[in-house]
mmCIF file of C-alpha atoms in Angstrom:
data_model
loop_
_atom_site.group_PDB
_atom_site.id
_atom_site.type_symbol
_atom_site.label_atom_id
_atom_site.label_comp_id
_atom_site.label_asym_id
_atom_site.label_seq_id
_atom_site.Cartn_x
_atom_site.Cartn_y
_atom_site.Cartn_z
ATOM 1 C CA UNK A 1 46.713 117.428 93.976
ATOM 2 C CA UNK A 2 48.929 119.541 95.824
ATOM 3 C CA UNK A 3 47.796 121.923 98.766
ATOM 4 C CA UNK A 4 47.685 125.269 97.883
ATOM 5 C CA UNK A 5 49.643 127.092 100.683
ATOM 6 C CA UNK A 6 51.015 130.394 100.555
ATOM 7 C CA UNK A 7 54.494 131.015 98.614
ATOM 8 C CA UNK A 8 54.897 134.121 101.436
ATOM 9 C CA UNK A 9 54.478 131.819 104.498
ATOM 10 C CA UNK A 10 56.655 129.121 102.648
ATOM 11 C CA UNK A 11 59.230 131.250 102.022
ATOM 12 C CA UNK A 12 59.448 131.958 105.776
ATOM 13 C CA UNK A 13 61.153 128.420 106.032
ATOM 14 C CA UNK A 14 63.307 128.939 103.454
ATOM 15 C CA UNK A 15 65.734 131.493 102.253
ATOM 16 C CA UNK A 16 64.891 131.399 98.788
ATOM 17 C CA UNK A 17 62.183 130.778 96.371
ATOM 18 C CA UNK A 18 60.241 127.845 97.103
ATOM 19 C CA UNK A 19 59.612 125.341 93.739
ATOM 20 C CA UNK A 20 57.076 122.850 95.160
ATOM 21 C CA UNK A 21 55.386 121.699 98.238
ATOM 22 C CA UNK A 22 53.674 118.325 98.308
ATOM 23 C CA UNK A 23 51.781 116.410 101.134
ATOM 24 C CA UNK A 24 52.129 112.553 101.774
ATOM 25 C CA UNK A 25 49.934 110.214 101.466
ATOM 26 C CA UNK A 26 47.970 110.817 104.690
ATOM 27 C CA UNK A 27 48.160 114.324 104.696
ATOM 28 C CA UNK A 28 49.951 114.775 107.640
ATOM 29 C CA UNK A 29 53.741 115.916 106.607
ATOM 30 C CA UNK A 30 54.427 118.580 103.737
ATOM 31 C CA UNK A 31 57.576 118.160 101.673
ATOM 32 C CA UNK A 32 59.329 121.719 100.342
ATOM 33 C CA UNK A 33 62.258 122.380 98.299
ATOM 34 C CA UNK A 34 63.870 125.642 97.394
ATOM 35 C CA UNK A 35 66.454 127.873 95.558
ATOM 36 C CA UNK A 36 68.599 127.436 98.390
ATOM 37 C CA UNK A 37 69.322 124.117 97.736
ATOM 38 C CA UNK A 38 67.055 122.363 100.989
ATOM 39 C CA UNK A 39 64.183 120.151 101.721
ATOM 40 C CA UNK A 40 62.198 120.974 104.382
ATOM 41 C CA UNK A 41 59.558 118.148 106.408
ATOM 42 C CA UNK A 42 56.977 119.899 108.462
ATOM 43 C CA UNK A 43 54.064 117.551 110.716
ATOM 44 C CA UNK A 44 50.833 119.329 109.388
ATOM 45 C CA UNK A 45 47.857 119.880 112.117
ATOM 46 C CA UNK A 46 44.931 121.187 110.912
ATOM 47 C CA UNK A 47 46.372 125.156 110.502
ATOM 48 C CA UNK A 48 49.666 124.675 112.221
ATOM 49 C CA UNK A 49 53.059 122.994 110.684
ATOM 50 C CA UNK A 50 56.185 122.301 112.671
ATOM 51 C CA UNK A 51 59.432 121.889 111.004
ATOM 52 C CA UNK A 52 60.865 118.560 112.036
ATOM 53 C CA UNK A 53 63.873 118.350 109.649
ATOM 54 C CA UNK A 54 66.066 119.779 107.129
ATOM 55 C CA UNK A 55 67.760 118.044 104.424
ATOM 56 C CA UNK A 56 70.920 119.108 102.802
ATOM 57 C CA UNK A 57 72.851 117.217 99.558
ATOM 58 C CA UNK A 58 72.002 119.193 96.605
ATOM 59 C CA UNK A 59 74.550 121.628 95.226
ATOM 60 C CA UNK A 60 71.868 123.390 93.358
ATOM 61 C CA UNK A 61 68.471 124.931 93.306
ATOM 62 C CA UNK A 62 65.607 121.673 94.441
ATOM 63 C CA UNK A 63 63.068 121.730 91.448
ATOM 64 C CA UNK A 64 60.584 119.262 92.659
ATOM 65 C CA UNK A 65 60.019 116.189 95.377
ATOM 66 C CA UNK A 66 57.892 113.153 95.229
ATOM 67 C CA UNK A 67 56.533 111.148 98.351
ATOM 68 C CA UNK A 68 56.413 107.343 97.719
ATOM 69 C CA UNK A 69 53.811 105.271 98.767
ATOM 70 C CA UNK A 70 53.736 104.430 102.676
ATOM 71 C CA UNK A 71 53.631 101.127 101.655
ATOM 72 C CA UNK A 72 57.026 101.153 101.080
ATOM 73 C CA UNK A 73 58.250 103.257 104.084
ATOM 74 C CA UNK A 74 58.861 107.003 104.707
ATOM 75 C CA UNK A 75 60.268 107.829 101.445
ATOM 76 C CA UNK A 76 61.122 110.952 99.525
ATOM 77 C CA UNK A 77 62.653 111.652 96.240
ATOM 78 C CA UNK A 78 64.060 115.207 94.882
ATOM 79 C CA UNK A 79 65.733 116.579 91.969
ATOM 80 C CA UNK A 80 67.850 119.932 91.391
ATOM 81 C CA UNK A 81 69.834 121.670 88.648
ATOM 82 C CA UNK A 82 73.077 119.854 90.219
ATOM 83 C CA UNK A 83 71.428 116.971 87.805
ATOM 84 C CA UNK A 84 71.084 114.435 91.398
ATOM 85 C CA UNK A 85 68.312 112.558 91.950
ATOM 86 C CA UNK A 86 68.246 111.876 95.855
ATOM 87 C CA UNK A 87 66.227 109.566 98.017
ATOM 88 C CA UNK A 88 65.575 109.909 101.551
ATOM 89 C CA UNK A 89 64.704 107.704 103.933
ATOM 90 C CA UNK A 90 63.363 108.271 107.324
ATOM 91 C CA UNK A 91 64.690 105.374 109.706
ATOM 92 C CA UNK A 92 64.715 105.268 113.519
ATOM 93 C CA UNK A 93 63.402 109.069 113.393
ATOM 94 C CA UNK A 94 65.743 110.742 111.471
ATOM 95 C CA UNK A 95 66.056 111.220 107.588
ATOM 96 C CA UNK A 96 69.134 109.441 106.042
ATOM 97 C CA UNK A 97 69.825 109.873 102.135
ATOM 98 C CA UNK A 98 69.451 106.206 100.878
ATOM 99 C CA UNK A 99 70.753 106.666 97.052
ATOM 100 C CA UNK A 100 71.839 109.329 94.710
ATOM 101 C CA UNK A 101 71.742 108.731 91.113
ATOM 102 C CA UNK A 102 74.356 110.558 88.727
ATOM 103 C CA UNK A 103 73.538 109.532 85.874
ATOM 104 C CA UNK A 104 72.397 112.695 84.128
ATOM 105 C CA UNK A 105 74.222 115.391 82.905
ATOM 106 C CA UNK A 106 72.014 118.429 82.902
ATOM 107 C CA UNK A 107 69.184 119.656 85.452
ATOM 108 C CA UNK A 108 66.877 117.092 86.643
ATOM 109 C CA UNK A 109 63.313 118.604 86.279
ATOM 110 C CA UNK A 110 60.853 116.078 87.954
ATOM 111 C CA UNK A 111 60.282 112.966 89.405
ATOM 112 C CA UNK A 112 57.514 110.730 89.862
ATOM 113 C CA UNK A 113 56.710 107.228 91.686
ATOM 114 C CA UNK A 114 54.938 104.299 90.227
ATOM 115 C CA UNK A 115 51.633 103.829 91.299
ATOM 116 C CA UNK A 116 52.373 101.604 94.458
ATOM 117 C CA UNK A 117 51.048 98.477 92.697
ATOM 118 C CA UNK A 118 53.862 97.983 90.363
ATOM 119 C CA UNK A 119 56.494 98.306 92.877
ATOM 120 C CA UNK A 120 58.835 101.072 94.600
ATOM 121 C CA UNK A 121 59.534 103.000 90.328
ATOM 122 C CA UNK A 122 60.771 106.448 90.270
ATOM 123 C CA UNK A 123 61.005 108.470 86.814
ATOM 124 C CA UNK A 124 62.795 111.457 86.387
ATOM 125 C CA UNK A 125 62.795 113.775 83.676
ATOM 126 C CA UNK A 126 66.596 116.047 82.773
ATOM 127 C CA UNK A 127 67.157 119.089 80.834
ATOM 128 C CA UNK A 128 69.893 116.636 78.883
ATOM 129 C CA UNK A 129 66.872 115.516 76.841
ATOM 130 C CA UNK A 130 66.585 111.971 78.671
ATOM 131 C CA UNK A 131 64.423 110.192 81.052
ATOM 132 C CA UNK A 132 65.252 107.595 83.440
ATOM 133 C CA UNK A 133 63.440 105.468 85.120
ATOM 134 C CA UNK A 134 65.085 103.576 88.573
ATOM 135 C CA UNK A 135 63.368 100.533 90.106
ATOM 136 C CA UNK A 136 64.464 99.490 93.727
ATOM 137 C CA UNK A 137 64.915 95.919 94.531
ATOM 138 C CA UNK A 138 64.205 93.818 97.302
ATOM 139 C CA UNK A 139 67.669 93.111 97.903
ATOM 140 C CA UNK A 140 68.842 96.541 98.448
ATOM 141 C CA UNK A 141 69.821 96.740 94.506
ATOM 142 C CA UNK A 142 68.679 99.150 92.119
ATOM 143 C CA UNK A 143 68.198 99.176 88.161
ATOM 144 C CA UNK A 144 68.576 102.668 85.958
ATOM 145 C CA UNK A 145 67.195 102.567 82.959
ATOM 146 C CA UNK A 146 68.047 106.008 80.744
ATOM 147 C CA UNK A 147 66.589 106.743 77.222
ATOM 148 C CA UNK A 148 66.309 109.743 75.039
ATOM 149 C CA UNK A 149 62.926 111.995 75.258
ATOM 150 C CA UNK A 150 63.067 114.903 74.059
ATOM 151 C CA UNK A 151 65.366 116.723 72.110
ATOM 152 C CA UNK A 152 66.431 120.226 73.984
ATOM 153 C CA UNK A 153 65.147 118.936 77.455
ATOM 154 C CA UNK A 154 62.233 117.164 79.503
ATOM 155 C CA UNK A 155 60.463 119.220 81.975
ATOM 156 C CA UNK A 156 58.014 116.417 83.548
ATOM 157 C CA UNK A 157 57.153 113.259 84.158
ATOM 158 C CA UNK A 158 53.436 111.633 85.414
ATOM 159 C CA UNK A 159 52.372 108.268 85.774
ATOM 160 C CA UNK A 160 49.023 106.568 84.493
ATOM 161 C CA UNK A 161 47.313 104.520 86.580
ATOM 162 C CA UNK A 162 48.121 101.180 87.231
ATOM 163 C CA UNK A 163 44.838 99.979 86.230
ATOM 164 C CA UNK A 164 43.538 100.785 82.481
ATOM 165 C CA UNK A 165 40.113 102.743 82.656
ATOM 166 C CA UNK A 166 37.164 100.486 82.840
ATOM 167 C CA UNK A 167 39.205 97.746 84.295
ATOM 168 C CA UNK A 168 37.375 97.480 87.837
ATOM 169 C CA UNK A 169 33.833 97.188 86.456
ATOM 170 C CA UNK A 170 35.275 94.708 83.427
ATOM 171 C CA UNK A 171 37.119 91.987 85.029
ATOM 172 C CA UNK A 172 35.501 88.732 85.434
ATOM 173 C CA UNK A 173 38.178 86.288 86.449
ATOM 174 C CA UNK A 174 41.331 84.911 85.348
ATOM 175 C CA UNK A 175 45.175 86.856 86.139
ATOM 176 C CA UNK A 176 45.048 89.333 88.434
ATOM 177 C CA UNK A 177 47.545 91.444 86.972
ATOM 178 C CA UNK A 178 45.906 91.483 83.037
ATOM 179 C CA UNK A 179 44.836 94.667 83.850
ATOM 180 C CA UNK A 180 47.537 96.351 84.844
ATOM 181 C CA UNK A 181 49.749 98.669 82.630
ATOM 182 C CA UNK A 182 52.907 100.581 83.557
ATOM 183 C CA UNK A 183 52.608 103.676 81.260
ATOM 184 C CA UNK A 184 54.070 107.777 81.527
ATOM 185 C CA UNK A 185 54.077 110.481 79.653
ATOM 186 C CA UNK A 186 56.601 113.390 79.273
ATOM 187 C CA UNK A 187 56.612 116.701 78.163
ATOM 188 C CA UNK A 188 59.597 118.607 76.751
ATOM 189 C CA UNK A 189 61.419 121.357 75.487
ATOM 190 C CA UNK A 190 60.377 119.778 71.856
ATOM 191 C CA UNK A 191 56.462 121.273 71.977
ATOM 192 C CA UNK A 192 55.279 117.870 72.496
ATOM 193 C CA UNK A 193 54.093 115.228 74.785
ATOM 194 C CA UNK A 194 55.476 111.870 74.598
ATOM 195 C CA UNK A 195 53.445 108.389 76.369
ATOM 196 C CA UNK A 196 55.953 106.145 76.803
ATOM 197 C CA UNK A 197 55.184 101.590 77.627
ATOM 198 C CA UNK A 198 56.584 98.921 79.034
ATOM 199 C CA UNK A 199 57.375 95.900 76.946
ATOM 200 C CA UNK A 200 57.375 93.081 78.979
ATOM 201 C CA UNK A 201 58.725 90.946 75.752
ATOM 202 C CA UNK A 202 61.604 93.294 75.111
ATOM 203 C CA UNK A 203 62.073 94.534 79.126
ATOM 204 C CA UNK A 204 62.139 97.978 77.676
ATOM 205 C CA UNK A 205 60.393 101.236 77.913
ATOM 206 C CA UNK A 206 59.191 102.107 74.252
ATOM 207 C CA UNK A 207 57.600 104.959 72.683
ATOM 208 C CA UNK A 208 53.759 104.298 71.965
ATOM 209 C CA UNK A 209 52.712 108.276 70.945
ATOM 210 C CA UNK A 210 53.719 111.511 70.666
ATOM 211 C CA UNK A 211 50.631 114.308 71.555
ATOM 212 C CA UNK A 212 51.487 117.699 69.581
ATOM 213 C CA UNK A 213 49.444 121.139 69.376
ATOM 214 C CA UNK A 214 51.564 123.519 71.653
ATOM 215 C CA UNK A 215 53.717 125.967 70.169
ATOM 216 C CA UNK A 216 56.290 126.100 73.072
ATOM 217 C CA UNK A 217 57.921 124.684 76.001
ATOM 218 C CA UNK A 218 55.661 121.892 77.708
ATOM 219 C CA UNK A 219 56.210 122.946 81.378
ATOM 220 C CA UNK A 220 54.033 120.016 83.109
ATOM 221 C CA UNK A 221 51.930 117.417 82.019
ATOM 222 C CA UNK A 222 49.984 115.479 84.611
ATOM 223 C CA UNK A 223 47.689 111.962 84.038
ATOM 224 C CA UNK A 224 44.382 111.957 86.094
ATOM 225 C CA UNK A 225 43.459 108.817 88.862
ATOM 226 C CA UNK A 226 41.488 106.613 87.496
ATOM 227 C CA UNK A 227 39.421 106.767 89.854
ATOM 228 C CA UNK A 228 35.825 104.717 88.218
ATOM 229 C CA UNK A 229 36.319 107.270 85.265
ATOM 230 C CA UNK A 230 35.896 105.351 81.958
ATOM 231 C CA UNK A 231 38.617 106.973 79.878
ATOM 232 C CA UNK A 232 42.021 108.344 79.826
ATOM 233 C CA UNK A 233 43.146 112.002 80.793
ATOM 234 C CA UNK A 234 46.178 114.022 80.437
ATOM 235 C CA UNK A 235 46.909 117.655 81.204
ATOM 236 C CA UNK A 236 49.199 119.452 79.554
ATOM 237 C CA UNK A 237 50.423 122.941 79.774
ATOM 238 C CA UNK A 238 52.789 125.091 78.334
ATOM 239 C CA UNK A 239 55.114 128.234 78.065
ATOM 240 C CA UNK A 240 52.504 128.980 74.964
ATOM 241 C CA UNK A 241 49.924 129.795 77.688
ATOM 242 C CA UNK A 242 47.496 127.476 77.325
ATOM 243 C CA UNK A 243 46.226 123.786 78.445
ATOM 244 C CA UNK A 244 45.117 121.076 76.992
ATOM 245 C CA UNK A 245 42.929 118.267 77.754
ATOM 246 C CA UNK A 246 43.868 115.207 76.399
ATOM 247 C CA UNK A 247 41.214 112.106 76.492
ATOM 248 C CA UNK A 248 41.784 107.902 75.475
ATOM 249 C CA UNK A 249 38.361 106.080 75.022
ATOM 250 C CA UNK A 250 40.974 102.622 74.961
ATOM 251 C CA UNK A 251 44.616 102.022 75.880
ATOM 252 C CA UNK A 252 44.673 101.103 71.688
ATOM 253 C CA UNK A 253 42.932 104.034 70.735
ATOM 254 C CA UNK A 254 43.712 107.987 69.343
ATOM 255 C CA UNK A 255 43.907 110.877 71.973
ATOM 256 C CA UNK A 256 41.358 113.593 71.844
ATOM 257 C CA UNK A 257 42.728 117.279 71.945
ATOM 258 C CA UNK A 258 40.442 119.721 74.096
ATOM 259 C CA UNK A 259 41.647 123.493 75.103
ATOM 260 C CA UNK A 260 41.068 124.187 78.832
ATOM 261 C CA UNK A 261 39.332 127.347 77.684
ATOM 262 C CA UNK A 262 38.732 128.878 74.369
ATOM 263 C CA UNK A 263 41.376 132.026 75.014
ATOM 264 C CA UNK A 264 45.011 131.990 75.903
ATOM 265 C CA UNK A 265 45.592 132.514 79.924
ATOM 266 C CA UNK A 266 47.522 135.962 80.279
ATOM 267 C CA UNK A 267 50.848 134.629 81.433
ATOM 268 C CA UNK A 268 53.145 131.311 81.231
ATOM 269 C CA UNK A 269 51.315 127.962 82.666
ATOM 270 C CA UNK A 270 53.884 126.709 85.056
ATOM 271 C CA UNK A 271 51.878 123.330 86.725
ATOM 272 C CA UNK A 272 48.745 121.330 86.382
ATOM 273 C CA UNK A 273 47.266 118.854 89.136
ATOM 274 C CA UNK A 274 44.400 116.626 89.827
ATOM 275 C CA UNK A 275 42.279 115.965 92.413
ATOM 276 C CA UNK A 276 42.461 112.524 94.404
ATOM 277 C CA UNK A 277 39.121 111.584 92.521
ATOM 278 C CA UNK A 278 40.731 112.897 89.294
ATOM 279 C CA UNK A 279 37.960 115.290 88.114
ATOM 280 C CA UNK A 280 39.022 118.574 89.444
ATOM 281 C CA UNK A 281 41.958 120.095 87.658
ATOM 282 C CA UNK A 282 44.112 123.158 89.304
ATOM 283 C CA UNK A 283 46.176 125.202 86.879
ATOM 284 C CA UNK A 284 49.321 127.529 88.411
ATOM 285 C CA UNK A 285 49.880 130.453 86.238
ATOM 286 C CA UNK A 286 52.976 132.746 86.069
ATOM 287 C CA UNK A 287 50.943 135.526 87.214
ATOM 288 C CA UNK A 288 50.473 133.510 90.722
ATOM 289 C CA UNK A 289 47.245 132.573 90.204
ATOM 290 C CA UNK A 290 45.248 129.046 90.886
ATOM 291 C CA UNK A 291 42.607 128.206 89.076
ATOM 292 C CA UNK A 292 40.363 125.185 89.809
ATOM 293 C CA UNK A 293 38.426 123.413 86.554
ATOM 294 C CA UNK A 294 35.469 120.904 86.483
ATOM 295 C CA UNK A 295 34.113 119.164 83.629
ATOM 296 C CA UNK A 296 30.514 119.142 83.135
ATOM 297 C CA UNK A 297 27.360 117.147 81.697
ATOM 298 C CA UNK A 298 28.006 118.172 78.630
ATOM 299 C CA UNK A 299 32.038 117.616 78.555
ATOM 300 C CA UNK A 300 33.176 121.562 79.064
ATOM 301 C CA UNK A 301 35.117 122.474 81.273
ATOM 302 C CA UNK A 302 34.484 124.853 83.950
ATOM 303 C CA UNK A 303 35.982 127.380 86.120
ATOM 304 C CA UNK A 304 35.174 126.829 89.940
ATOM 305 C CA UNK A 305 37.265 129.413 91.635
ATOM 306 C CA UNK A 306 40.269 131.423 91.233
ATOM 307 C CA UNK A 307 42.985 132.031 93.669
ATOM 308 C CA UNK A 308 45.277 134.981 93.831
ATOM 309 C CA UNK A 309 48.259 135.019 95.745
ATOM 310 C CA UNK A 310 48.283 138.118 98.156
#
């Protein structure tokens, strides 16, 4: 999950409207990306951040970036409404861009890494209806693959875990790697949520379900760490102003539909993010306020605080 931090003080970096902030892996550098086409890197110490470096290559607004896992070196993706993905790079202590794909046509939305253990995967979501999803080889190589999503436009892209729920308490020997799954799911200008799997057989991403029950725009959609929790979950939300929780008892079996809360929220739902642990949801809502939610006992969710931007 994303710190909250203040749109106000972000905007003091930039000249523009800020579109996300996200921390690395250890918590110690914060990512930003704005309407005036920039990434910022601050060092993050307890209350204090210092800018360390600006990056500049987008001819358009920055929509979202995406830290990879430090396993794989300082790393950052972004996207923007000039349809670029870039990656970044830090190397010797300075921030080089490392690739740019061009193979959209339209806005790029969102991007998202693989979880670390099936390698260095990014997949980004356009407004030309298509995702692609770019793996980055050993020998400096790279391989796009680019399929149609959603008709209209995809607005984001989340991983699932790499290992299925249940899967730590359940093996007992044998491959290492039976376990594993590479799985996503999109949302799009369509109403609908799409979970999209790997075919090992075919070496192609293919559509395994489609998740309907909002009546507009899916704005974010975001799959929960698996984190010892026996099931699947998705949340969804949408220009219709609700969420949704979506659950999987199996990786074979239907998804339950759940609303976050019986009545509609009282603007658009722009973002939805988990918790490390997975069991603490925060909702961003276009009247800029944060909401955190906690299931219960009894499988309802709950509201734990509520945030209002100043």
């Amino acid at each position: 999950m994303s710190t909250v931090y203040s749109q106000t003080a972000l905007e003091t970096f930039h000249e523009d409207m800020v579109h996300d902030a996200q921390l690395d892996y250890y918590g110690k550098r914060l990512a930003t990306c704005s309407s005036d086409r920039s990434i910022k890197i601050f060092e993050i110490d307890g209350e204090n951040r210092r800018e360390i470096e600006t990056l500049k290559g987008h001819d358009g607004p920055v929509w979202q970036v995406a830290w990879a896992h430090p396993k794989f070196g300082n790393i950052l993706a972004s996207c923007s409404y000039d349809s670029k993905v870039i990656i970044w790079k830090e190397q010797k202590g300075s921030w080089k861009k490392i690739k740019e794909y061009t193979g959209h046509t339209a806005s790029v939305n969102s991007v998202s890494w693989a979880p670390h253990e099936l390698g260095p995967i990014l997949a980004c979501a356009s407004s030309d209806g298509k995702i692609s999803v770019l793996t980055f080889k050993d020998d400096g190589t790279w391989d796009a693959r680019t399929f149609d999503a959603h008709t209209i436009g995809a607005n984001s892209v989340s991983w699932a875990p790499a290992t299925i729920p249940g899967a730590l308490v359940q093996i007992t020997g044998g491959s290492p790697n039976v376990n594993v799954t590479k799985r996503f799911a999109s949302a799009g200008c369509d109403n609908s949520i799409k979970i999209w799997a790997y075919r090992e057989d075919t070496n192609e991403w293919r559509e395994e379900d489609t998740l309907e029950g909002h009546t507009d725009w899916v704005r974010d959609v975001a799959w929960a760490p698996n984190i010892g929790l026996p099931k699947s979950y998705l949340a969804s939300c949408s220009q219709d102003k609700t969420v949704f929780i979506w659950t999987q008892d199996t990786p074979t079996s239907s998804w339950n539909k759940k609303p976050l809360r019986s009545e509609k929220f009282l603007d658009v739902v722009w973002r939805v993010s988990w918790s490390l642990s997975g069991n603490v949801l925060a909702v961003a809502c276009g009247d800029n306020k944060v909401t955190l939610w906690k299931e219960n006992l009894k499988g309802e969710w709950e509201l734990l605080s509520d945030l209002v931007e100043q």
